[in-house]
Amino acid sequence: MSSASSVNNSDGKEAALFEQQLSKIGEVRAALGQLSGKAALYCSDASIARYLVARNWDVKKATKMLKKTLKWRSEYKPDEIRWDEIANEAATGKIYRTDYFDKSGRSILVMRPGVQNTKKAKGQIRYLVYCMENAILNLPHDQSQMVWLIDFAGFNLSHISLHVTKLTADVLQGHYPERLGVAILYNAPKFFESFWKIASPILEPKTFNKVKFVYPDRPETNKIMEDLFNMEQLESAFGGKNQATFNINDYAARMREDDTKMPLFWSPENSALASEPYVMVNKDKAQEGSSGLKSEENGSEKREETDTESENREETESESERGETDAREETEAVSDKRGETDTESEKGKDAATSSNGVELTSLPGEGKGITSAD
């Protein structure tokens, strides 16, 4: 077979696959029924496709997942969270969006769990959701994903919380499927490995495979940073050349400005949101999913969760957010005061499993809330 014939054959297969995927998007849309308001805006072809990809193009599972998100969005109202509501969570810069993108044009959320400043998981998750919505608001038109850049500077055992990790995974995987492009865990301490073995089964295979560990003393992992980021823009804490530091006042002004854009983004006038088309970006992955193959899951079958398990976790999420008891929070407060050193934190291992916060945090960092260092 000539090379020209091979190309034509390949193009024909891709076109047929694309038509199959569009057909499945149509099936989901039909199963959802008549939508109005923000729900109609949310369910663009591109948005529906993200749920289908997350469920390996299984129409029934994707529809079920999307319906849960629509219910969650109508109740939780993530697009209506404003800076002044969560400003106290942001004071240390534990999560913030940088004012530049990675080489692929993706929004970047810097997270620094070592500067956790609050006790309640409910507030921590609400701030995470605010940051996710803000990152999506600022995505270029040709991009739909973001990068999480997690810095472990100052991180110790007292910052570990399986509870918050579960809530974070539930929100990310359940309501923002295919929004995470890659998560960089930068310079994680040795003791984190034990926690990772416990926490990683919480992640679905697709999410698990997006997590990359990078260590400044390992050249082979540093290449990941060079491939992903413009090193002139990347802050020095991650091996870049940017000496800027996080400034809460500058960042607050930036977020308040973004808050004014959010109502328009979710208004009926924003026809671009509702009409966002599905584009088959990664043809190899698309083929795997559409044909029913689960290559990513084959190597991770022991971590695969059933629909029932997923539902149970989602119910746990709702109960956890509602049921943060004062006793638990006071326990966390005591455990935080116990000493930030790794030695003293050994005492706090039990307390660390309460909702103290492996949540995402930030330290002096970047974004437009970034001030150049002297």
mmCIF file of C-alpha atoms in Angstrom:
data_model
loop_
_atom_site.group_PDB
_atom_site.id
_atom_site.type_symbol
_atom_site.label_atom_id
_atom_site.label_comp_id
_atom_site.label_asym_id
_atom_site.label_seq_id
_atom_site.Cartn_x
_atom_site.Cartn_y
_atom_site.Cartn_z
ATOM 1 C CA MET A 1 0.000 0.000 0.000
ATOM 2 C CA SER A 2 1.392 3.422 -0.951
ATOM 3 C CA SER A 3 2.050 6.063 1.677
ATOM 4 C CA ALA A 4 -0.676 8.219 0.121
ATOM 5 C CA SER A 5 -3.189 5.384 0.454
ATOM 6 C CA SER A 6 -2.152 4.840 4.080
ATOM 7 C CA VAL A 7 -2.709 8.504 4.858
ATOM 8 C CA ASN A 8 -6.115 8.486 3.181
ATOM 9 C CA ASN A 9 -7.086 5.314 5.041
ATOM 10 C CA SER A 10 -5.980 6.842 8.334
ATOM 11 C CA ASP A 11 -7.882 10.035 7.638
ATOM 12 C CA GLY A 12 -10.973 8.012 6.786
ATOM 13 C CA LYS A 13 -10.802 6.104 10.068
ATOM 14 C CA GLU A 14 -10.367 9.308 12.032
ATOM 15 C CA ALA A 15 -13.322 10.905 10.264
ATOM 16 C CA ALA A 16 -15.491 7.867 11.002
ATOM 17 C CA LEU A 17 -14.374 7.846 14.639
ATOM 18 C CA PHE A 18 -15.114 11.542 14.961
ATOM 19 C CA GLU A 19 -18.629 10.980 13.602
ATOM 20 C CA GLN A 20 -19.171 8.174 16.129
ATOM 21 C CA GLN A 21 -18.103 10.462 18.937
ATOM 22 C CA LEU A 22 -20.369 13.268 17.756
ATOM 23 C CA SER A 23 -23.199 10.743 17.677
ATOM 24 C CA LYS A 24 -22.520 9.801 21.312
ATOM 25 C CA ILE A 25 -22.479 13.476 22.270
ATOM 26 C CA GLY A 26 -25.900 13.712 20.660
ATOM 27 C CA GLU A 27 -27.126 10.704 22.638
ATOM 28 C CA VAL A 28 -26.060 12.300 25.916
ATOM 29 C CA ARG A 29 -27.724 15.557 24.938
ATOM 30 C CA ALA A 30 -30.953 13.733 24.139
ATOM 31 C CA ALA A 31 -30.813 11.852 27.448
ATOM 32 C CA LEU A 32 -30.402 15.124 29.348
ATOM 33 C CA GLY A 33 -33.622 16.475 27.883
ATOM 34 C CA GLN A 34 -34.526 20.130 27.568
ATOM 35 C CA LEU A 35 -32.087 22.355 29.465
ATOM 36 C CA SER A 36 -32.297 26.038 30.242
ATOM 37 C CA GLY A 37 -30.260 28.775 31.860
ATOM 38 C CA LYS A 38 -26.746 27.978 33.018
ATOM 39 C CA ALA A 39 -27.271 24.240 32.543
ATOM 40 C CA ALA A 40 -27.831 24.804 28.824
ATOM 41 C CA LEU A 41 -24.729 26.998 28.655
ATOM 42 C CA TYR A 42 -22.667 24.402 30.482
ATOM 43 C CA CYS A 43 -23.606 21.507 28.208
ATOM 44 C CA SER A 44 -21.738 22.435 25.057
ATOM 45 C CA ASP A 45 -20.496 19.637 22.816
ATOM 46 C CA ALA A 46 -16.992 20.111 24.256
ATOM 47 C CA SER A 47 -18.288 19.892 27.817
ATOM 48 C CA ILE A 48 -20.331 16.745 27.143
ATOM 49 C CA ALA A 49 -17.292 15.210 25.445
ATOM 50 C CA ARG A 50 -15.207 15.720 28.588
ATOM 51 C CA TYR A 51 -17.684 13.578 30.537
ATOM 52 C CA LEU A 52 -17.689 10.947 27.808
ATOM 53 C CA VAL A 53 -13.889 10.816 27.799
ATOM 54 C CA ALA A 54 -13.903 10.486 31.593
ATOM 55 C CA ARG A 55 -16.220 7.491 31.257
ATOM 56 C CA ASN A 56 -14.508 5.951 28.227
ATOM 57 C CA TRP A 57 -17.296 7.083 25.898
ATOM 58 C CA ASP A 58 -19.951 5.127 27.773
ATOM 59 C CA VAL A 59 -23.090 7.186 27.123
ATOM 60 C CA LYS A 60 -25.065 5.915 30.109
ATOM 61 C CA LYS A 61 -22.248 6.498 32.616
ATOM 62 C CA ALA A 62 -21.333 9.886 31.153
ATOM 63 C CA THR A 63 -24.965 11.023 31.280
ATOM 64 C CA LYS A 64 -25.296 9.937 34.896
ATOM 65 C CA MET A 65 -22.081 11.755 35.790
ATOM 66 C CA LEU A 66 -23.097 14.939 33.985
ATOM 67 C CA LYS A 67 -26.541 14.992 35.619
ATOM 68 C CA LYS A 68 -24.868 14.862 39.021
ATOM 69 C CA THR A 69 -22.679 17.808 38.068
ATOM 70 C CA LEU A 70 -25.653 19.839 36.877
ATOM 71 C CA LYS A 71 -27.389 19.155 40.196
ATOM 72 C CA TRP A 72 -24.227 20.045 42.112
ATOM 73 C CA ARG A 73 -23.751 23.285 40.179
ATOM 74 C CA SER A 74 -27.361 24.328 40.749
ATOM 75 C CA GLU A 75 -26.976 23.802 44.506
ATOM 76 C CA TYR A 76 -23.339 24.697 45.176
ATOM 77 C CA LYS A 77 -23.339 27.594 42.654
ATOM 78 C CA PRO A 78 -19.581 27.538 41.983
ATOM 79 C CA ASP A 79 -19.768 30.348 39.425
ATOM 80 C CA GLU A 80 -21.290 32.674 42.041
ATOM 81 C CA ILE A 81 -18.444 32.409 44.572
ATOM 82 C CA ARG A 82 -16.726 35.772 44.874
ATOM 83 C CA TRP A 83 -13.356 36.862 46.193
ATOM 84 C CA ASP A 84 -14.635 38.550 49.332
ATOM 85 C CA GLU A 85 -16.281 35.292 50.396
ATOM 86 C CA ILE A 86 -13.056 33.270 50.288
ATOM 87 C CA ALA A 87 -10.390 35.967 50.742
ATOM 88 C CA ASN A 88 -9.369 34.659 54.160
ATOM 89 C CA GLU A 89 -8.536 31.278 52.596
ATOM 90 C CA ALA A 90 -6.253 32.992 50.102
ATOM 91 C CA ALA A 91 -4.272 35.106 52.567
ATOM 92 C CA THR A 92 -1.114 32.985 52.495
ATOM 93 C CA GLY A 93 -1.255 32.329 48.769
ATOM 94 C CA LYS A 94 -1.911 28.631 49.299
ATOM 95 C CA ILE A 95 -3.595 28.419 45.895
ATOM 96 C CA TYR A 96 -3.358 31.017 43.179
ATOM 97 C CA ARG A 97 -3.443 31.314 39.406
ATOM 98 C CA THR A 98 -0.276 32.537 37.754
ATOM 99 C CA ASP A 99 -0.368 35.404 35.274
ATOM 100 C CA TYR A 100 1.201 33.252 32.568
ATOM 101 C CA PHE A 101 0.386 29.919 30.932
ATOM 102 C CA ASP A 102 2.396 26.801 30.253
ATOM 103 C CA LYS A 103 3.794 26.146 26.780
ATOM 104 C CA SER A 104 0.488 24.586 25.730
ATOM 105 C CA GLY A 105 -1.498 27.657 26.784
ATOM 106 C CA ARG A 106 -2.977 26.064 29.910
ATOM 107 C CA SER A 107 -3.857 28.009 33.069
ATOM 108 C CA ILE A 108 -1.562 27.236 35.994
ATOM 109 C CA LEU A 109 -2.697 26.874 39.595
ATOM 110 C CA VAL A 110 0.177 26.989 42.086
ATOM 111 C CA MET A 111 -0.563 25.134 45.312
ATOM 112 C CA ARG A 112 1.492 25.120 48.498
ATOM 113 C CA PRO A 113 0.135 22.847 51.232
ATOM 114 C CA GLY A 114 2.933 23.940 53.543
ATOM 115 C CA VAL A 115 1.264 27.297 54.171
ATOM 116 C CA GLN A 116 -2.174 26.027 55.105
ATOM 117 C CA ASN A 117 -3.915 28.731 57.129
ATOM 118 C CA THR A 118 -7.432 27.426 57.910
ATOM 119 C CA LYS A 119 -9.000 24.437 59.645
ATOM 120 C CA LYS A 120 -12.343 23.756 57.981
ATOM 121 C CA ALA A 121 -12.364 21.455 54.977
ATOM 122 C CA LYS A 122 -15.581 23.095 53.774
ATOM 123 C CA GLY A 123 -13.907 26.480 53.343
ATOM 124 C CA GLN A 124 -10.788 24.940 51.837
ATOM 125 C CA ILE A 125 -12.770 23.094 49.177
ATOM 126 C CA ARG A 126 -14.872 26.157 48.402
ATOM 127 C CA TYR A 127 -11.688 28.133 47.764
ATOM 128 C CA LEU A 128 -10.389 25.340 45.524
ATOM 129 C CA VAL A 129 -13.629 25.460 43.523
ATOM 130 C CA TYR A 130 -13.310 29.250 43.216
ATOM 131 C CA CYS A 131 -9.779 28.808 41.862
ATOM 132 C CA MET A 132 -10.931 26.142 39.391
ATOM 133 C CA GLU A 133 -13.708 28.370 38.067
ATOM 134 C CA ASN A 134 -11.288 31.290 37.784
ATOM 135 C CA ALA A 135 -8.741 29.166 35.912
ATOM 136 C CA ILE A 136 -11.430 28.075 33.442
ATOM 137 C CA LEU A 137 -12.629 31.662 33.030
ATOM 138 C CA ASN A 138 -9.127 32.655 31.933
ATOM 139 C CA LEU A 139 -8.405 29.788 29.554
ATOM 140 C CA PRO A 140 -7.552 30.751 25.966
ATOM 141 C CA HIS A 141 -10.284 29.855 23.472
ATOM 142 C CA ASP A 142 -8.278 26.943 22.077
ATOM 143 C CA GLN A 143 -7.507 25.365 25.462
ATOM 144 C CA SER A 144 -9.680 23.535 28.001
ATOM 145 C CA GLN A 145 -7.235 22.251 30.593
ATOM 146 C CA MET A 146 -5.106 23.551 33.449
ATOM 147 C CA VAL A 147 -1.902 22.599 35.239
ATOM 148 C CA TRP A 148 -1.539 22.095 38.985
ATOM 149 C CA LEU A 149 1.922 22.964 40.260
ATOM 150 C CA ILE A 150 2.207 21.753 43.853
ATOM 151 C CA ASP A 151 5.165 22.945 45.927
ATOM 152 C CA PHE A 152 6.015 20.972 49.066
ATOM 153 C CA ALA A 153 8.240 23.626 50.665
ATOM 154 C CA GLY A 154 7.444 23.814 54.396
ATOM 155 C CA PHE A 155 5.238 20.716 54.198
ATOM 156 C CA ASN A 156 5.205 18.346 57.178
ATOM 157 C CA LEU A 157 3.066 15.585 58.647
ATOM 158 C CA SER A 158 0.650 18.019 60.257
ATOM 159 C CA HIS A 159 -0.464 19.140 56.791
ATOM 160 C CA ILE A 160 -1.599 15.669 55.727
ATOM 161 C CA SER A 161 -5.350 15.072 55.546
ATOM 162 C CA LEU A 162 -6.865 12.083 53.809
ATOM 163 C CA HIS A 163 -10.282 13.688 54.314
ATOM 164 C CA VAL A 164 -9.444 16.830 52.344
ATOM 165 C CA THR A 165 -7.608 14.766 49.732
ATOM 166 C CA LYS A 166 -10.804 12.734 49.184
ATOM 167 C CA LEU A 167 -12.931 15.856 48.904
ATOM 168 C CA THR A 168 -10.452 17.371 46.454
ATOM 169 C CA ALA A 169 -10.457 14.230 44.309
ATOM 170 C CA ASP A 170 -14.259 14.061 44.376
ATOM 171 C CA VAL A 171 -14.622 17.656 43.192
ATOM 172 C CA LEU A 172 -11.923 17.399 40.518
ATOM 173 C CA GLN A 173 -12.951 14.020 39.118
ATOM 174 C CA GLY A 174 -16.686 14.289 39.626
ATOM 175 C CA HIS A 175 -17.358 17.843 38.472
ATOM 176 C CA TYR A 176 -14.322 18.972 36.463
ATOM 177 C CA PRO A 177 -13.498 15.923 34.319
ATOM 178 C CA GLU A 178 -10.666 16.333 31.837
ATOM 179 C CA ARG A 179 -9.934 19.834 33.147
ATOM 180 C CA LEU A 180 -6.627 18.745 34.667
ATOM 181 C CA GLY A 181 -3.869 18.358 32.108
ATOM 182 C CA VAL A 182 -1.051 17.509 34.492
ATOM 183 C CA ALA A 183 -0.308 17.805 38.216
ATOM 184 C CA ILE A 184 3.329 18.389 39.184
ATOM 185 C CA LEU A 185 4.240 17.346 42.733
ATOM 186 C CA TYR A 186 7.455 19.288 43.266
ATOM 187 C CA ASN A 187 10.045 18.081 45.734
ATOM 188 C CA ALA A 188 7.692 15.955 47.850
ATOM 189 C CA PRO A 189 9.354 14.835 51.120
ATOM 190 C CA LYS A 190 10.218 11.194 51.710
ATOM 191 C CA PHE A 191 7.426 10.668 54.246
ATOM 192 C CA PHE A 192 4.864 11.716 51.625
ATOM 193 C CA GLU A 193 5.465 8.446 49.792
ATOM 194 C CA SER A 194 3.645 6.492 52.514
ATOM 195 C CA PHE A 195 0.669 8.836 52.343
ATOM 196 C CA TRP A 196 0.656 8.642 48.543
ATOM 197 C CA LYS A 197 0.303 4.853 48.700
ATOM 198 C CA ILE A 198 -2.800 5.303 50.840
ATOM 199 C CA ALA A 199 -4.252 8.248 48.908
ATOM 200 C CA SER A 200 -3.527 7.279 45.294
ATOM 201 C CA PRO A 201 -6.308 4.632 45.096
ATOM 202 C CA ILE A 202 -8.746 7.525 45.580
ATOM 203 C CA LEU A 203 -7.748 8.734 42.126
ATOM 204 C CA GLU A 204 -9.278 7.345 38.982
ATOM 205 C CA PRO A 205 -6.697 5.876 36.568
ATOM 206 C CA LYS A 206 -6.912 8.814 34.180
ATOM 207 C CA THR A 207 -6.211 11.280 36.985
ATOM 208 C CA PHE A 208 -3.504 9.098 38.526
ATOM 209 C CA ASN A 209 -1.604 9.013 35.236
ATOM 210 C CA LYS A 210 -1.523 12.813 35.102
ATOM 211 C CA VAL A 211 0.448 13.098 38.348
ATOM 212 C CA LYS A 212 4.196 13.661 37.913
ATOM 213 C CA PHE A 213 6.785 13.799 40.673
ATOM 214 C CA VAL A 214 9.638 16.244 40.101
ATOM 215 C CA TYR A 215 12.756 16.615 42.259
ATOM 216 C CA PRO A 216 15.275 19.450 41.802
ATOM 217 C CA ASP A 217 18.217 17.066 42.330
ATOM 218 C CA ARG A 218 17.084 14.682 39.591
ATOM 219 C CA PRO A 219 17.878 16.018 36.088
ATOM 220 C CA GLU A 220 15.582 13.481 34.432
ATOM 221 C CA THR A 221 12.566 14.892 36.262
ATOM 222 C CA ASN A 222 13.659 18.512 35.805
ATOM 223 C CA LYS A 223 13.267 17.979 32.086
ATOM 224 C CA ILE A 224 9.527 17.692 32.733
ATOM 225 C CA MET A 225 9.565 21.318 33.916
ATOM 226 C CA GLU A 226 11.605 22.493 30.942
ATOM 227 C CA ASP A 227 9.248 20.749 28.536
ATOM 228 C CA LEU A 228 6.137 22.208 30.180
ATOM 229 C CA PHE A 229 7.107 25.749 31.143
ATOM 230 C CA ASN A 230 8.931 28.802 29.896
ATOM 231 C CA MET A 231 11.752 28.869 32.451
ATOM 232 C CA GLU A 232 12.003 32.671 32.227
ATOM 233 C CA GLN A 233 8.428 32.904 33.524
ATOM 234 C CA LEU A 234 8.496 30.013 35.976
ATOM 235 C CA GLU A 235 9.267 31.101 39.533
ATOM 236 C CA SER A 236 12.577 30.198 41.132
ATOM 237 C CA ALA A 237 10.935 27.913 43.704
ATOM 238 C CA PHE A 238 10.280 25.493 40.833
ATOM 239 C CA GLY A 239 13.675 25.889 39.178
ATOM 240 C CA GLY A 240 12.690 28.826 36.975
ATOM 241 C CA LYS A 241 14.229 32.291 36.703
ATOM 242 C CA ASN A 242 11.294 34.353 37.942
ATOM 243 C CA GLN A 243 12.150 35.911 41.321
ATOM 244 C CA ALA A 244 8.650 37.322 41.870
ATOM 245 C CA THR A 245 6.801 36.802 45.158
ATOM 246 C CA PHE A 246 3.130 36.491 46.001
ATOM 247 C CA ASN A 247 1.447 39.740 47.031
ATOM 248 C CA ILE A 248 -2.038 39.308 48.465
ATOM 249 C CA ASN A 249 -3.139 42.887 47.758
ATOM 250 C CA ASP A 250 -2.175 42.723 44.105
ATOM 251 C CA TYR A 251 -3.732 39.300 43.753
ATOM 252 C CA ALA A 252 -6.957 40.405 45.447
ATOM 253 C CA ALA A 253 -7.310 43.267 42.970
ATOM 254 C CA ARG A 254 -6.767 40.868 40.121
ATOM 255 C CA MET A 255 -9.384 38.422 41.402
ATOM 256 C CA ARG A 256 -11.959 41.144 42.016
ATOM 257 C CA GLU A 257 -11.498 42.235 38.426
ATOM 258 C CA ASP A 258 -12.062 38.658 37.270
ATOM 259 C CA ASP A 259 -15.176 38.454 39.458
ATOM 260 C CA THR A 260 -16.744 41.191 37.361
ATOM 261 C CA LYS A 261 -16.267 39.050 34.242
ATOM 262 C CA MET A 262 -17.907 35.922 35.634
ATOM 263 C CA PRO A 263 -21.589 36.971 35.260
ATOM 264 C CA LEU A 264 -21.017 37.794 31.588
ATOM 265 C CA PHE A 265 -19.215 34.490 31.073
ATOM 266 C CA TRP A 266 -22.333 32.677 32.311
ATOM 267 C CA SER A 267 -24.887 34.903 30.605
ATOM 268 C CA PRO A 268 -27.019 33.830 27.613
ATOM 269 C CA GLU A 269 -25.154 36.472 25.604
ATOM 270 C CA ASN A 270 -22.032 34.319 25.819
ATOM 271 C CA SER A 271 -23.027 32.108 22.935
ATOM 272 C CA ALA A 272 -19.415 30.957 22.587
ATOM 273 C CA LEU A 273 -19.703 29.041 25.862
ATOM 274 C CA ALA A 274 -22.809 27.097 24.867
ATOM 275 C CA SER A 275 -21.549 26.468 21.338
ATOM 276 C CA GLU A 276 -18.021 25.362 22.266
ATOM 277 C CA PRO A 277 -17.408 22.604 19.706
ATOM 278 C CA TYR A 278 -15.869 19.223 20.359
ATOM 279 C CA VAL A 279 -12.422 18.914 18.829
ATOM 280 C CA MET A 280 -10.695 15.547 18.705
ATOM 281 C CA VAL A 281 -7.367 16.737 20.052
ATOM 282 C CA ASN A 282 -5.556 13.520 20.923
ATOM 283 C CA LYS A 283 -6.571 11.030 18.282
ATOM 284 C CA ASP A 284 -4.811 8.063 19.892
ATOM 285 C CA LYS A 285 -6.538 8.563 23.241
ATOM 286 C CA ALA A 286 -9.823 9.245 21.484
ATOM 287 C CA GLN A 287 -9.552 5.943 19.643
ATOM 288 C CA GLU A 288 -8.815 4.058 22.842
ATOM 289 C CA GLY A 289 -11.849 5.499 24.567
ATOM 290 C CA SER A 290 -14.343 5.338 21.727
ATOM 291 C CA SER A 291 -13.540 1.758 20.867
ATOM 292 C CA GLY A 292 -14.207 0.760 24.438
ATOM 293 C CA LEU A 293 -10.549 0.035 25.180
ATOM 294 C CA LYS A 294 -9.350 1.003 28.626
ATOM 295 C CA SER A 295 -5.606 0.952 28.175
ATOM 296 C CA GLU A 296 -5.040 3.368 31.019
ATOM 297 C CA GLU A 297 -7.073 1.171 33.301
ATOM 298 C CA ASN A 298 -5.492 -2.121 32.273
ATOM 299 C CA GLY A 299 -2.429 -1.349 34.348
ATOM 300 C CA SER A 300 -4.516 -0.056 37.210
ATOM 301 C CA GLU A 301 -7.398 -2.486 37.523
ATOM 302 C CA LYS A 302 -6.966 -2.848 41.262
ATOM 303 C CA ARG A 303 -7.572 0.917 41.589
ATOM 304 C CA GLU A 304 -10.635 0.946 39.333
ATOM 305 C CA GLU A 305 -13.841 1.932 41.076
ATOM 306 C CA THR A 306 -17.382 0.814 40.331
ATOM 307 C CA ASP A 307 -20.279 3.199 39.805
ATOM 308 C CA THR A 308 -21.593 2.194 43.218
ATOM 309 C CA GLU A 309 -18.298 3.061 44.900
ATOM 310 C CA SER A 310 -18.232 6.363 43.058
ATOM 311 C CA GLU A 311 -21.742 7.178 44.220
ATOM 312 C CA ASN A 312 -20.830 6.319 47.788
ATOM 313 C CA ARG A 313 -17.848 8.648 47.625
ATOM 314 C CA GLU A 314 -19.982 11.436 46.234
ATOM 315 C CA GLU A 315 -22.489 10.954 49.048
ATOM 316 C CA THR A 316 -19.603 11.028 51.505
ATOM 317 C CA GLU A 317 -18.494 14.297 49.957
ATOM 318 C CA SER A 318 -21.905 15.875 50.525
ATOM 319 C CA GLU A 319 -22.110 14.591 54.062
ATOM 320 C CA SER A 320 -18.561 15.681 54.801
ATOM 321 C CA GLU A 321 -19.173 19.199 53.611
ATOM 322 C CA ARG A 322 -22.318 19.449 55.682
ATOM 323 C CA GLY A 323 -21.038 17.515 58.637
ATOM 324 C CA GLU A 324 -17.802 19.164 59.645
ATOM 325 C CA THR A 325 -18.161 18.958 63.388
ATOM 326 C CA ASP A 326 -16.744 21.525 65.773
ATOM 327 C CA ALA A 327 -15.055 18.802 67.772
ATOM 328 C CA ARG A 328 -13.144 17.677 64.731
ATOM 329 C CA GLU A 329 -12.078 21.189 63.850
ATOM 330 C CA GLU A 330 -10.896 21.837 67.385
ATOM 331 C CA THR A 331 -8.846 18.669 67.217
ATOM 332 C CA GLU A 332 -7.204 20.014 64.086
ATOM 333 C CA ALA A 333 -6.471 23.323 65.750
ATOM 334 C CA VAL A 334 -4.743 21.530 68.610
ATOM 335 C CA SER A 335 -2.799 19.368 66.203
ATOM 336 C CA ASP A 336 -1.649 22.408 64.211
ATOM 337 C CA LYS A 337 -0.314 24.091 67.321
ATOM 338 C CA ARG A 338 1.648 20.984 68.067
ATOM 339 C CA GLY A 339 4.780 21.850 66.254
ATOM 340 C CA GLU A 340 5.456 22.176 62.609
ATOM 341 C CA THR A 341 8.579 20.022 62.816
ATOM 342 C CA ASP A 342 8.518 16.530 61.400
ATOM 343 C CA THR A 343 9.631 15.115 64.766
ATOM 344 C CA GLU A 344 6.797 16.672 66.756
ATOM 345 C CA SER A 345 4.360 15.841 64.010
ATOM 346 C CA GLU A 346 4.913 12.159 64.674
ATOM 347 C CA LYS A 347 2.621 12.669 67.646
ATOM 348 C CA GLY A 348 0.062 14.194 65.384
ATOM 349 C CA LYS A 349 -0.270 11.328 62.934
ATOM 350 C CA ASP A 350 -3.710 10.501 64.250
ATOM 351 C CA ALA A 351 -4.786 14.113 64.146
ATOM 352 C CA ALA A 352 -3.327 14.379 60.684
ATOM 353 C CA THR A 353 -5.986 12.058 59.367
ATOM 354 C CA SER A 354 -8.637 14.572 60.349
ATOM 355 C CA SER A 355 -9.383 17.493 58.111
ATOM 356 C CA ASN A 356 -6.263 19.484 58.651
ATOM 357 C CA GLY A 357 -5.443 20.039 55.114
ATOM 358 C CA VAL A 358 -3.408 18.349 52.466
ATOM 359 C CA GLU A 359 -5.307 20.937 50.687
ATOM 360 C CA LEU A 360 -3.682 22.977 48.119
ATOM 361 C CA THR A 361 -1.768 25.945 49.295
ATOM 362 C CA SER A 362 0.633 28.569 48.213
ATOM 363 C CA LEU A 363 3.512 30.555 49.532
ATOM 364 C CA PRO A 364 5.184 33.594 48.057
ATOM 365 C CA GLY A 365 4.580 32.858 44.475
ATOM 366 C CA GLU A 366 3.285 34.476 41.382
ATOM 367 C CA GLY A 367 0.342 35.441 39.389
ATOM 368 C CA LYS A 368 -0.396 38.997 38.848
ATOM 369 C CA GLY A 369 -0.549 38.999 42.546
ATOM 370 C CA ILE A 370 3.140 38.816 42.177
ATOM 371 C CA THR A 371 5.628 41.445 43.017
ATOM 372 C CA SER A 372 9.150 41.372 41.720
ATOM 373 C CA ALA A 373 11.693 40.603 44.405
ATOM 374 C CA ASP A 374 14.234 43.280 45.208
#
